Coordinates of C-alpha atoms in Angstrom, one line a residue:
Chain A
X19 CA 0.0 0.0 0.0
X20 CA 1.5 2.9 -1.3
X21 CA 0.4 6.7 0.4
X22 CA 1.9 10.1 -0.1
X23 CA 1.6 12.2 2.5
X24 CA 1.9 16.2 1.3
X25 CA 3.3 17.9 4.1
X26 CA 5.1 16.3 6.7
X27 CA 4.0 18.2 9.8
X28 CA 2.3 17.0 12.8
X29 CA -1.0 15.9 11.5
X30 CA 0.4 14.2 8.2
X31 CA 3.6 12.6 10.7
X32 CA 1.3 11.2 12.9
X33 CA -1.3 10.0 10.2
X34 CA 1.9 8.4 9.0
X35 CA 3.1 6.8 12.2
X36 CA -0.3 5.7 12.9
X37 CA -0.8 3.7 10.3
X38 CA 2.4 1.8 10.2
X39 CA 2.1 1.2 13.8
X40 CA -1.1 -0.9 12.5
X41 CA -0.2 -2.1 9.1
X42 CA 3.8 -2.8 9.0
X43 CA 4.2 -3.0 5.2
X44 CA 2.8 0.5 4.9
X45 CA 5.0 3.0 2.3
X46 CA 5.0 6.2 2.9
X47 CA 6.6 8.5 0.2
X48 CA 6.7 12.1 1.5
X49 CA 6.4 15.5 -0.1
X50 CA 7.2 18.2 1.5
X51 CA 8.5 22.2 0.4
X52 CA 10.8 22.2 3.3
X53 CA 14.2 19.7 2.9
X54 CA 14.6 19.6 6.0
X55 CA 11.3 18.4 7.1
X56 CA 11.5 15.6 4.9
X57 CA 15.3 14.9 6.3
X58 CA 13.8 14.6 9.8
X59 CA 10.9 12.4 8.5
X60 CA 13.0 9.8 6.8
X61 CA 15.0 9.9 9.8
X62 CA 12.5 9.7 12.2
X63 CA 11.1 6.4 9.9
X64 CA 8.0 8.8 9.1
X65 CA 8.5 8.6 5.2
X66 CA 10.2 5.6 3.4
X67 CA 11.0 8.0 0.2
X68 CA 10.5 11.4 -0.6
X69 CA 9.3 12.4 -4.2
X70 CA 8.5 15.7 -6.0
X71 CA 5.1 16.4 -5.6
X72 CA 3.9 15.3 -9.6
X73 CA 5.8 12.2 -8.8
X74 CA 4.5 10.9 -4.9
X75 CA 0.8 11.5 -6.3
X76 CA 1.6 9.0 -9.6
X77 CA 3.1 6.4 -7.8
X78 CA 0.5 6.2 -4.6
X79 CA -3.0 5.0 -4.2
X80 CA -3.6 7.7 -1.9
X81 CA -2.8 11.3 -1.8
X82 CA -3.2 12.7 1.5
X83 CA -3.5 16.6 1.5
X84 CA -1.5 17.2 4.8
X85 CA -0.2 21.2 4.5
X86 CA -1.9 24.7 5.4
X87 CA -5.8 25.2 4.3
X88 CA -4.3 28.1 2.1
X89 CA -2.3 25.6 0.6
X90 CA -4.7 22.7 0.3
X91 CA -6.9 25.3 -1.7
X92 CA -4.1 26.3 -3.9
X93 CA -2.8 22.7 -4.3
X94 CA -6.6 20.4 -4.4
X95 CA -7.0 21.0 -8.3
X96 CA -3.2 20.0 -9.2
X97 CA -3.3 17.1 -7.3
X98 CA -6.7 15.9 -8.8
X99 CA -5.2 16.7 -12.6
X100 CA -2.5 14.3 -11.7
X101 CA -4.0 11.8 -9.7
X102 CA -4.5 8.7 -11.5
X103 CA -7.8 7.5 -12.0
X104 CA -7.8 4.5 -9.5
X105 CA -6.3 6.6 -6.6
X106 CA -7.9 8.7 -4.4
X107 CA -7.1 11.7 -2.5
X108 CA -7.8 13.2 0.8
X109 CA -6.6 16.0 2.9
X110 CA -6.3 16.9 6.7
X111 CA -7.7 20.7 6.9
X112 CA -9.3 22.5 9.4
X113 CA -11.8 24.1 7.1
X114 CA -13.5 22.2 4.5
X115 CA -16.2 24.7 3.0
X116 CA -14.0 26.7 0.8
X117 CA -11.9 23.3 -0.1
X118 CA -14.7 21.5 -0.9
X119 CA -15.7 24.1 -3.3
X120 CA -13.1 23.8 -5.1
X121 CA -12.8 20.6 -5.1
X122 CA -16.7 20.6 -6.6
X123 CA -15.7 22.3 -9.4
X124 CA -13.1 19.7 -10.8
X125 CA -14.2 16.3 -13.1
X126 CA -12.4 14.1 -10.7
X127 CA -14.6 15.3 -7.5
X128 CA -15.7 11.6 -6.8
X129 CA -12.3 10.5 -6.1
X130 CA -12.0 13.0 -3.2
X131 CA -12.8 12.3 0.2
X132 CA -12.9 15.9 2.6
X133 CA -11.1 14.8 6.2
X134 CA -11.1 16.9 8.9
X135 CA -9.3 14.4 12.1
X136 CA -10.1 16.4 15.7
X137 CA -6.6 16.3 17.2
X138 CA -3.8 18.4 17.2
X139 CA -1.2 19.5 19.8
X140 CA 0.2 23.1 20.1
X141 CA 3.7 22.0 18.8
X142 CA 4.3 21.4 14.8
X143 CA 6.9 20.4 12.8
X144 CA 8.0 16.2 11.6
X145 CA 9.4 15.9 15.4
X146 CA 6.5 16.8 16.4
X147 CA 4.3 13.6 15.2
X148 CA 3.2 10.7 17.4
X149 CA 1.7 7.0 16.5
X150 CA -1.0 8.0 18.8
X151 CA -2.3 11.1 17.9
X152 CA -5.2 9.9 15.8
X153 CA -6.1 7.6 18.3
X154 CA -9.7 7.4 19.7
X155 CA -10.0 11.0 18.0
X156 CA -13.2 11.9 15.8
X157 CA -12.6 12.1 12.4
X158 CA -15.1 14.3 10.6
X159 CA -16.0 13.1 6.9
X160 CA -17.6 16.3 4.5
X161 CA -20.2 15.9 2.1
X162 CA -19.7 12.2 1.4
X163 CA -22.1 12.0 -1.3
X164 CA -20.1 13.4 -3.7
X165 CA -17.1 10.9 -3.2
X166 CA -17.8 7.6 -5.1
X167 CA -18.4 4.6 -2.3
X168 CA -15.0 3.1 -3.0
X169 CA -13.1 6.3 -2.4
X170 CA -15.3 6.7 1.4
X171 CA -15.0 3.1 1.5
X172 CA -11.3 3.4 1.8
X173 CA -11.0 6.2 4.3
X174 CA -13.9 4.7 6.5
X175 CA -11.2 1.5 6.9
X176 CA -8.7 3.5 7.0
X177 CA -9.9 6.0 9.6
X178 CA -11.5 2.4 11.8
X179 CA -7.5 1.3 11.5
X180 CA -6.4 3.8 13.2
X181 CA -9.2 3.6 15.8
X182 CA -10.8 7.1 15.2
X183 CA -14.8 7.8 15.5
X184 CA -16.4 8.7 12.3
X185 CA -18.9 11.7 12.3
X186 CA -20.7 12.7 8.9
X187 CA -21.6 16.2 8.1
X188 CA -22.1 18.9 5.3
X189 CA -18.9 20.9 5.1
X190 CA -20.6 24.5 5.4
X191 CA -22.0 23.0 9.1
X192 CA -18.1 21.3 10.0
X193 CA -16.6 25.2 9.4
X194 CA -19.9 26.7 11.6
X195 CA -19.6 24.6 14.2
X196 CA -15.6 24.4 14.2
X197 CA -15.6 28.0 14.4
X198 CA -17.1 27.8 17.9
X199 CA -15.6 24.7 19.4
X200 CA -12.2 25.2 18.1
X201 CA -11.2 28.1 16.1
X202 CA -12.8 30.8 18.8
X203 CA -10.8 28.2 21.7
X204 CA -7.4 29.1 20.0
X205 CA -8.2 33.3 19.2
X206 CA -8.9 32.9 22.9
X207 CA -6.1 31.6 23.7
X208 CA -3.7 33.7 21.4
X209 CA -4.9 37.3 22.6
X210 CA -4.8 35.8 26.1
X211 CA -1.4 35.4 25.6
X212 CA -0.3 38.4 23.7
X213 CA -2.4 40.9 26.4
X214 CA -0.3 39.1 29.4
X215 CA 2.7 39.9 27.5
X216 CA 2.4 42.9 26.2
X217 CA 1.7 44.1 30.6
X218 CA 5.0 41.6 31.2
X219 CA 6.8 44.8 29.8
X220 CA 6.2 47.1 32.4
X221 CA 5.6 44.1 35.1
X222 CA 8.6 42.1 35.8
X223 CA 8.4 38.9 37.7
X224 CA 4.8 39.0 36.4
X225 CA 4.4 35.4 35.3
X226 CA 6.3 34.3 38.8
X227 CA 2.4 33.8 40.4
X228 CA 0.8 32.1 36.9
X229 CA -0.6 28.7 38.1
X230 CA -2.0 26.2 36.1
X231 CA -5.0 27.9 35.6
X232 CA -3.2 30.4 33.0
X233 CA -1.2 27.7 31.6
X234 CA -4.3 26.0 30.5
X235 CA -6.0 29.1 28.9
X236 CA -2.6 29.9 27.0
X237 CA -1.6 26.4 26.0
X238 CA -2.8 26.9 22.4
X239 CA -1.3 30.0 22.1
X240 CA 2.3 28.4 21.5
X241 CA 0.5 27.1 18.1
X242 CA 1.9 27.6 14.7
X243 CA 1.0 31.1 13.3
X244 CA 1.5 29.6 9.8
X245 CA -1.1 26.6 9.8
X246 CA -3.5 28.8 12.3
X247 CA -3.6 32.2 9.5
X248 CA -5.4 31.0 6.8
X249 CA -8.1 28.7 8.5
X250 CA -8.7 32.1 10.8
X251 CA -9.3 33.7 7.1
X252 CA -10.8 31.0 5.4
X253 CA -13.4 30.7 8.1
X254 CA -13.8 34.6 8.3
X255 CA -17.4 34.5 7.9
X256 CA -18.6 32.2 10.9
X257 CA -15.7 33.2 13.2
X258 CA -16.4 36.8 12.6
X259 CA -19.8 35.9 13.9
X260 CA -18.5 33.7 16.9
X261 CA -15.8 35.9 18.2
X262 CA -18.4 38.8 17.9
X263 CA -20.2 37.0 20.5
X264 CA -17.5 36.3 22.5
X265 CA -16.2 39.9 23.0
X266 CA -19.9 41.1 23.4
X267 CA -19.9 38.6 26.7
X268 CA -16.4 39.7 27.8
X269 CA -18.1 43.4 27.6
X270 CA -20.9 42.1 29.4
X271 CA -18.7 40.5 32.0
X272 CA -16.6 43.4 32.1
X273 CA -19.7 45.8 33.0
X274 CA -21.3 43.4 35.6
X275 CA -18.2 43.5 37.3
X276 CA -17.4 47.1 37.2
X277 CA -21.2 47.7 38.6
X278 CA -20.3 45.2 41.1
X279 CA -23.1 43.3 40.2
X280 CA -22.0 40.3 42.1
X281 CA -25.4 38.7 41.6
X282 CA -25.4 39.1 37.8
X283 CA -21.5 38.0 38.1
X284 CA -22.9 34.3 39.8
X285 CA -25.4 34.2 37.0
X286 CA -22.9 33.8 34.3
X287 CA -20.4 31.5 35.9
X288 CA -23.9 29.6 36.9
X289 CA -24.7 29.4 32.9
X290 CA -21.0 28.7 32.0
X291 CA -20.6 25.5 34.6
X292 CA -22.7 23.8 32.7
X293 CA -20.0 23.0 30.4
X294 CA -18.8 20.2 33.0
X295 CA -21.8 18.0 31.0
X296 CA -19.7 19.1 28.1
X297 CA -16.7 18.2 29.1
X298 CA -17.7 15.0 31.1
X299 CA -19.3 13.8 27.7
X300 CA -16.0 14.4 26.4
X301 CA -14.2 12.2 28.6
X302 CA -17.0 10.0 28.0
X303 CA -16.3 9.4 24.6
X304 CA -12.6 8.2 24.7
Chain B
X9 CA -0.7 22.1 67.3
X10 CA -4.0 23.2 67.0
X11 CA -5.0 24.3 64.0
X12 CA -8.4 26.0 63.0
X13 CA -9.5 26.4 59.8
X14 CA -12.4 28.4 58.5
X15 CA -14.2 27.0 55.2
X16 CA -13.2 23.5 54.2
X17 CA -13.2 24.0 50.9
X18 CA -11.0 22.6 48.3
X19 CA -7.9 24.9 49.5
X20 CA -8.7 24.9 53.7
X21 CA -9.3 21.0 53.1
X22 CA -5.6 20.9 51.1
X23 CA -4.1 22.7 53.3
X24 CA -4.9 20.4 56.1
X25 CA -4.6 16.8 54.7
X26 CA -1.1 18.2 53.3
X27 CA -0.1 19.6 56.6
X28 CA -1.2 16.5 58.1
X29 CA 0.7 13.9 55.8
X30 CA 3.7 15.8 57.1
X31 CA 2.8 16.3 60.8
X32 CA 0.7 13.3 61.9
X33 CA -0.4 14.7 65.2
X34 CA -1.8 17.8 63.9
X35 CA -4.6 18.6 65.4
X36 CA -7.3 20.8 62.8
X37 CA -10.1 22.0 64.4
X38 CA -12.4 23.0 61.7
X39 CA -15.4 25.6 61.2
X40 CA -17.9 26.1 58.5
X41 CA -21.0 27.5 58.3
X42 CA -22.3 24.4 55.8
X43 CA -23.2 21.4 58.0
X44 CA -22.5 19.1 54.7
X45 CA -19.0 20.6 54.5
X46 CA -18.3 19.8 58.4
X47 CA -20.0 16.2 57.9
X48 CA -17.6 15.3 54.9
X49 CA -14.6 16.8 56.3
X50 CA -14.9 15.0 59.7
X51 CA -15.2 11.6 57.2
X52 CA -12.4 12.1 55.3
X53 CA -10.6 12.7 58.1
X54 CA -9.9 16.6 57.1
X55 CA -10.4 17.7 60.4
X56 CA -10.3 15.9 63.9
X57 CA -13.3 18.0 65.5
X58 CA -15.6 20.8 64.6
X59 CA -16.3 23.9 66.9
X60 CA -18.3 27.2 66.5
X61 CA -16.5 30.6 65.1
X62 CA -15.4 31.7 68.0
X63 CA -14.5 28.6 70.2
X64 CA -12.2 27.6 67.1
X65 CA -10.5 30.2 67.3
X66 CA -9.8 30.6 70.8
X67 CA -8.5 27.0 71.1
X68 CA -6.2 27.1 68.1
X69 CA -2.7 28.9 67.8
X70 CA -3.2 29.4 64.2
X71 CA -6.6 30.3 62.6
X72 CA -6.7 30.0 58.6
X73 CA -9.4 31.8 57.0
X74 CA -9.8 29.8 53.8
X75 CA -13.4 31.2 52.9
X76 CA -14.5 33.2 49.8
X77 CA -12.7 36.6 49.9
X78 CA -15.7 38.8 50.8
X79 CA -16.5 36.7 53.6
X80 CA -12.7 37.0 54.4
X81 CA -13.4 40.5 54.4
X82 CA -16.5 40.5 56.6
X83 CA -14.6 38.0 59.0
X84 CA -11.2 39.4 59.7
X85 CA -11.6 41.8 61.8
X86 CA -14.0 39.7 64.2
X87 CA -11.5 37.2 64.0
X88 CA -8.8 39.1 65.0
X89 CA -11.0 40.7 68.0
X90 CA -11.2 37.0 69.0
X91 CA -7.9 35.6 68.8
X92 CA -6.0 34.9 71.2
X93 CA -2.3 37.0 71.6
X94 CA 0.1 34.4 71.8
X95 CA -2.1 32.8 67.7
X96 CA -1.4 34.0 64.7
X97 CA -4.3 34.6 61.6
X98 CA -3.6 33.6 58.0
X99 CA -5.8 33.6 55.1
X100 CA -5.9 32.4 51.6
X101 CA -7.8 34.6 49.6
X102 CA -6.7 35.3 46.1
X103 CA -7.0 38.9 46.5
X104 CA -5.3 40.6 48.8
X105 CA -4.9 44.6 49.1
X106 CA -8.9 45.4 50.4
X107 CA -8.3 41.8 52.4
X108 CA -4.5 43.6 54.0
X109 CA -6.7 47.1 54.1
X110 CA -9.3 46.0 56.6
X111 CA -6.4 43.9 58.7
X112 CA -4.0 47.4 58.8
X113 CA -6.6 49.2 60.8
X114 CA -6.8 46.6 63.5
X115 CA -4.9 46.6 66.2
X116 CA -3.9 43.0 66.3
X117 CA -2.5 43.3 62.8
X118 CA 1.0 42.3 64.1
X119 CA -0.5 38.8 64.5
X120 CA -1.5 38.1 60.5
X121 CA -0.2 37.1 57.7
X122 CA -1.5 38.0 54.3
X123 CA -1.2 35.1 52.6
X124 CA -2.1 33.5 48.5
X125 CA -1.0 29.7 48.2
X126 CA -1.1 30.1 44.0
X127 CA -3.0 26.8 43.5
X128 CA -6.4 25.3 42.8
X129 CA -8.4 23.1 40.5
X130 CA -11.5 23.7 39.1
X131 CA -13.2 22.0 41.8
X132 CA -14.5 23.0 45.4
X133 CA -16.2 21.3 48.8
X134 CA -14.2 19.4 50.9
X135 CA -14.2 16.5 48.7
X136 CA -12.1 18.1 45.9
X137 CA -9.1 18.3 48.3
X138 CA -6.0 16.6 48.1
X139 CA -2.9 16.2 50.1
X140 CA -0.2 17.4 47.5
X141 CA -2.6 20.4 46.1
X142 CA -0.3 23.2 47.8
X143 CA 3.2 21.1 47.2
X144 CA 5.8 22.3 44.8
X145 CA 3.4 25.1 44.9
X146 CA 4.0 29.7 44.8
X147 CA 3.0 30.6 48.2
X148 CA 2.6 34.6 48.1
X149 CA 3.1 36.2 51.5
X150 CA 2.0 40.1 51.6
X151 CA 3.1 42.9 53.0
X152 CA 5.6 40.8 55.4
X153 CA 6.9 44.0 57.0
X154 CA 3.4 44.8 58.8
X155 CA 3.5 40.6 60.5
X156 CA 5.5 40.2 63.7
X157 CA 9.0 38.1 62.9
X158 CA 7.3 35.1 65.2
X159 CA 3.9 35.3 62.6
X160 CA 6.2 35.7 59.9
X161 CA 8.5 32.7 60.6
X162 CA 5.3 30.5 61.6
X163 CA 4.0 31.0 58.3
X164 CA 7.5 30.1 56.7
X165 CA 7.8 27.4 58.0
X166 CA 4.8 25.9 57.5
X167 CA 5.0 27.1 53.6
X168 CA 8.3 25.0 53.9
X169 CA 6.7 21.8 55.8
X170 CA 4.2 22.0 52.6
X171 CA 7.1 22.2 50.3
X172 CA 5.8 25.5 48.7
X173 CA 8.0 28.4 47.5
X174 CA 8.0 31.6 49.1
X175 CA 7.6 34.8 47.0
X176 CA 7.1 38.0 49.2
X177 CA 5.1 40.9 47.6
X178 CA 3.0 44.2 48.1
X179 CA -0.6 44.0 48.3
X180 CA -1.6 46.1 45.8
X181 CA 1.3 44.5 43.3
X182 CA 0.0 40.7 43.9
X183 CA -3.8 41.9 43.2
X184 CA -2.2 43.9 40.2
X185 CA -0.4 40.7 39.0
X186 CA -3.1 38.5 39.5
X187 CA -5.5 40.4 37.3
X188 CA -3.7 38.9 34.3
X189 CA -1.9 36.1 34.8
X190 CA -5.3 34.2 37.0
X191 CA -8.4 36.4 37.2
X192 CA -8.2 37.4 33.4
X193 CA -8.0 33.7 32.4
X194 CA -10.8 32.4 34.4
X195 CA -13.4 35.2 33.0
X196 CA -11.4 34.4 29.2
X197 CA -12.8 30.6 30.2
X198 CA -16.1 31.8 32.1
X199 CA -17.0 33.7 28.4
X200 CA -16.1 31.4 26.3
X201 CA -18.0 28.2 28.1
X202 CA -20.8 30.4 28.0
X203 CA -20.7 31.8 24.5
X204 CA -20.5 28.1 23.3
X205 CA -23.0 27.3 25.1
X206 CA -25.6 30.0 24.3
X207 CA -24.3 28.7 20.4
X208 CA -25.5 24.5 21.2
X209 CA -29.2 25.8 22.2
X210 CA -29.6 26.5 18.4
X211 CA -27.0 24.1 17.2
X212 CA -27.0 20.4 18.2
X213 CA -24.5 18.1 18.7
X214 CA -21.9 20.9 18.1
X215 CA -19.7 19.7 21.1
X216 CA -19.2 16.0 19.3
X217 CA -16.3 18.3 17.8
X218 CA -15.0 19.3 20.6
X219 CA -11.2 18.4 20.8
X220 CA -8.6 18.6 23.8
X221 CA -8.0 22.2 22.5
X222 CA -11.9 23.5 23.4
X223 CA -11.1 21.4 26.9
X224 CA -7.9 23.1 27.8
X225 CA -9.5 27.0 27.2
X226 CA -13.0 26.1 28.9
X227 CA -11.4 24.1 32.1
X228 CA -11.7 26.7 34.1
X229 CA -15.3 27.3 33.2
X230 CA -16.2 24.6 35.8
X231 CA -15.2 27.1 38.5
X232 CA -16.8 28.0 41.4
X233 CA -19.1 31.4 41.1
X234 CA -19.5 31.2 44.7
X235 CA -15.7 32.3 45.1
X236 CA -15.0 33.7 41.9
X237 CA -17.6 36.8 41.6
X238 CA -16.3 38.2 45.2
X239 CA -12.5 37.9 43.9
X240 CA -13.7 39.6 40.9
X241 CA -15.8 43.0 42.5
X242 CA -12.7 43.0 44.6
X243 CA -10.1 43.2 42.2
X244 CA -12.7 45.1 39.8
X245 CA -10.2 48.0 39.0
X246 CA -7.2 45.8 38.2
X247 CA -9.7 43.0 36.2
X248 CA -11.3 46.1 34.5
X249 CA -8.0 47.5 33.1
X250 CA -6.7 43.5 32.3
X251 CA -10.1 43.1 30.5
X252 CA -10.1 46.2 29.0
X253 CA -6.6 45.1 26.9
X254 CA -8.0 41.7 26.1
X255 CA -10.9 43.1 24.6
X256 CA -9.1 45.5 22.6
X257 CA -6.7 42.9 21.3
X258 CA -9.6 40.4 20.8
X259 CA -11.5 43.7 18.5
X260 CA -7.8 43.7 16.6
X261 CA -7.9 40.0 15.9
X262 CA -11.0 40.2 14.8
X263 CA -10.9 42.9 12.7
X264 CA -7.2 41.8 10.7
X265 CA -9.3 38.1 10.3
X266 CA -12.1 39.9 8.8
X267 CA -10.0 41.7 6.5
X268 CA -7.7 38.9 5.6
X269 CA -4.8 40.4 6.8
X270 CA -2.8 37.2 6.8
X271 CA 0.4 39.0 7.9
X272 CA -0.8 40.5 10.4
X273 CA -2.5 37.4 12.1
X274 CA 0.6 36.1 12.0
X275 CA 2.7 38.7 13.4
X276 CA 0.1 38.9 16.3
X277 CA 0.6 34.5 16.9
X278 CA 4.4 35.3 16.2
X279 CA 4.0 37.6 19.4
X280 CA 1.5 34.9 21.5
X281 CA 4.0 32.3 20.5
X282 CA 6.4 34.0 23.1
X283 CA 4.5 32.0 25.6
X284 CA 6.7 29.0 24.9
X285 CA 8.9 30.7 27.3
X286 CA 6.7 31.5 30.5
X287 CA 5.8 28.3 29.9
X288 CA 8.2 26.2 29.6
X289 CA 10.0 28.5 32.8
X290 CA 6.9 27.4 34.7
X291 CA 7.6 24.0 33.6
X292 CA 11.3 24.4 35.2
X293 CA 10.0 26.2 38.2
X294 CA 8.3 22.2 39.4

């Protein structure tokens, strides 16, 4: 079984490592802009071969899409020109609306399978990848009617080998939803971190008294700048809406606390608790 | 040593099985105006009796105030009109200038230390506490110069007994400090748990999604309201200025997204990304 993997970051490292923890005889040939990334993946026995990009998609049966959503956009209708006609192609973004769009456009659309795997960690990079990643994750398939039953056949087995849950769902719902349960988290999480730091130059010694409380909220902010830009802008529309939401609360918040409005204060933290059923469902699920 | 502790919470229950597991006959007497919280903490063997306010407090040579910091406030000067001259008076609130305020116009001030052990979870009741909570732990002691040397040294020691590590600080700096590197991430968590929430009532199933990302920024939304909204009106200036700059960097993020400004997304993550440091100097601190 012959993949190439596009990108050999985190997400298409692990992918890699997953599967050939499962299946031995797995080949991996690797394509990736970045020499040295694909020096650290044959290294690290991620990749068994690297190949220029026109060559890795001829000689695989599958053409995992495993870079940037700017770069999945700009890359999705190449890859399907070259793609041989009994291979099938897949790719790893964050977004799918805009990708699928593309992708609807070309002759080849049936061979295309829109992937969207729930896991991630804040660090990037080849060194970065672990067999387990994937693991007991949810792997979200897009608008699987328009991929031929063979093509979802082989990333339904492909997703139960490495142990992942399957959800199904229309890729303009995947970048609504994902806006709120993900891409809002990591905004969060980077202006959290850039507002502490920005006070750390007046305040020495600030971060001396951060427990693990702040190192929570700003986990995600030590994410890669590059992979997080253009799924921010791709996905302009619905985050626009839920970060408007967000920083209406904050104002909220803000003004119940300047009033002192310690009863309207409880009120909110009352609402937001309720996310321990979220969160207990969570762990529910593994 | 008798010890009394007031609230037996998650932090007054901590702080007396840890002192406990290093001292076996201490002797904690405890008080708390919840007859649940006194049952539980006399099961799990928290504390070895239960008394009224003020008998607690004359029998013990140290009284910890572990409540929610308004009741702090209410309580500390009728606790220090109690206590006897040869105890000393801690407490554990995580403000501390109104809490040092109120304790600076009493004449027994001499005999308190201000005091923030910088730990928690987002847990409460006597059943969330643990032995090694406060271990490896900041312990904040403010405004030393205003304790007596025999308070002071107490209060050491017992930070060193727990394995803590000592920071001393001004009142008005810790409640400065703690505005953005704890109280700004809990409200960050508090909003976002309940803007996601207010999204699933017309959205379902939109935490199926949900990855350890969404669970690392919304932790914190499982805290308690019953001790965060008084730490919030307290430190209301500080919070209010802290919120004010998150806000403002959250309306920058949100409008460089909305006009595609891929640059400068990334230049603002490029910035965030600097939290690999704090971080990872938090991580070195254990």
């Amino acid at each position: 079984m012959k993949i190439c993997i596009i990108g050999l970051g985190l997400l298409g490292g692990s992918f890699s490592l997953g599967l050939k923890e499962k299946i031995k005889e797995t080949h991996i040939i690797g394509v990736d802009i970045n020499p040295l990334h694909v020096e650290k993946a044959l290294e690290l026995g991620i990749i068994n071969e690297s190949a220029s990009f026109e060559e890795g998609i001829r000689k695989a049966s599958l053409t995992v899409l495993a870079t940037p959503v700017d770069v999945i956009s700009q890359q999705i209708g190449k890859v399907l020109d070259i793609l041989p006609e009994t291979s099938v192609l897949t790719d790893l973004g964050s977004t799918k609306e805009q990708i699928c769009k593309i992708a609807d456009q070309h002759p080849k659309r049936q061979q295309y399978v829109a992937l969207h795997p729930i896991a991630g960690t804040e660090n990037s990079g080849p060194e970065a990848a672990f067999a387990d990643l994937l693991k007991d994750k949810i792997m979200i398939i897009c608008d699987k009617e328009k991929s031929s039953p063979q093509a979802l056949m082989i990333i339904e087995l492909l997703s139960n080998i490495l142990e992942m849950k399957i959800r199904y769902m229309p890729s303009d719902e995947h970048d609504r939803h994902l806006a709120y349960v993900s891409h809002l988290s990591h905004i969060s999480s980077f202006a959290l971190g850039a507002t502490v730091l920005d006070k750390e130059q007046d305040e020495q010694s600030i971060f001396d008294m951060a427990g693990s409380g702040f190192s929570s909220t700003v986990r995600l902010a030590k994410s890669s700048p590059q992979m997080w830009s253009p799924i921010f802008v791709q996905n302009k529309q619905n985050i626009s809406v839920a970060l408007g939401s967000y920083i209406q609360k904050l104002q909220y918040f803000k003004e119940i606390i300047d009033n002192e409005d310690i009863e309207a204060t409880k009120a909110l933290m009352v609402h937001a608790n309720d996310i321990r059923r979220v969160l207990s469902g969570m762990e529910k699920r593994k």
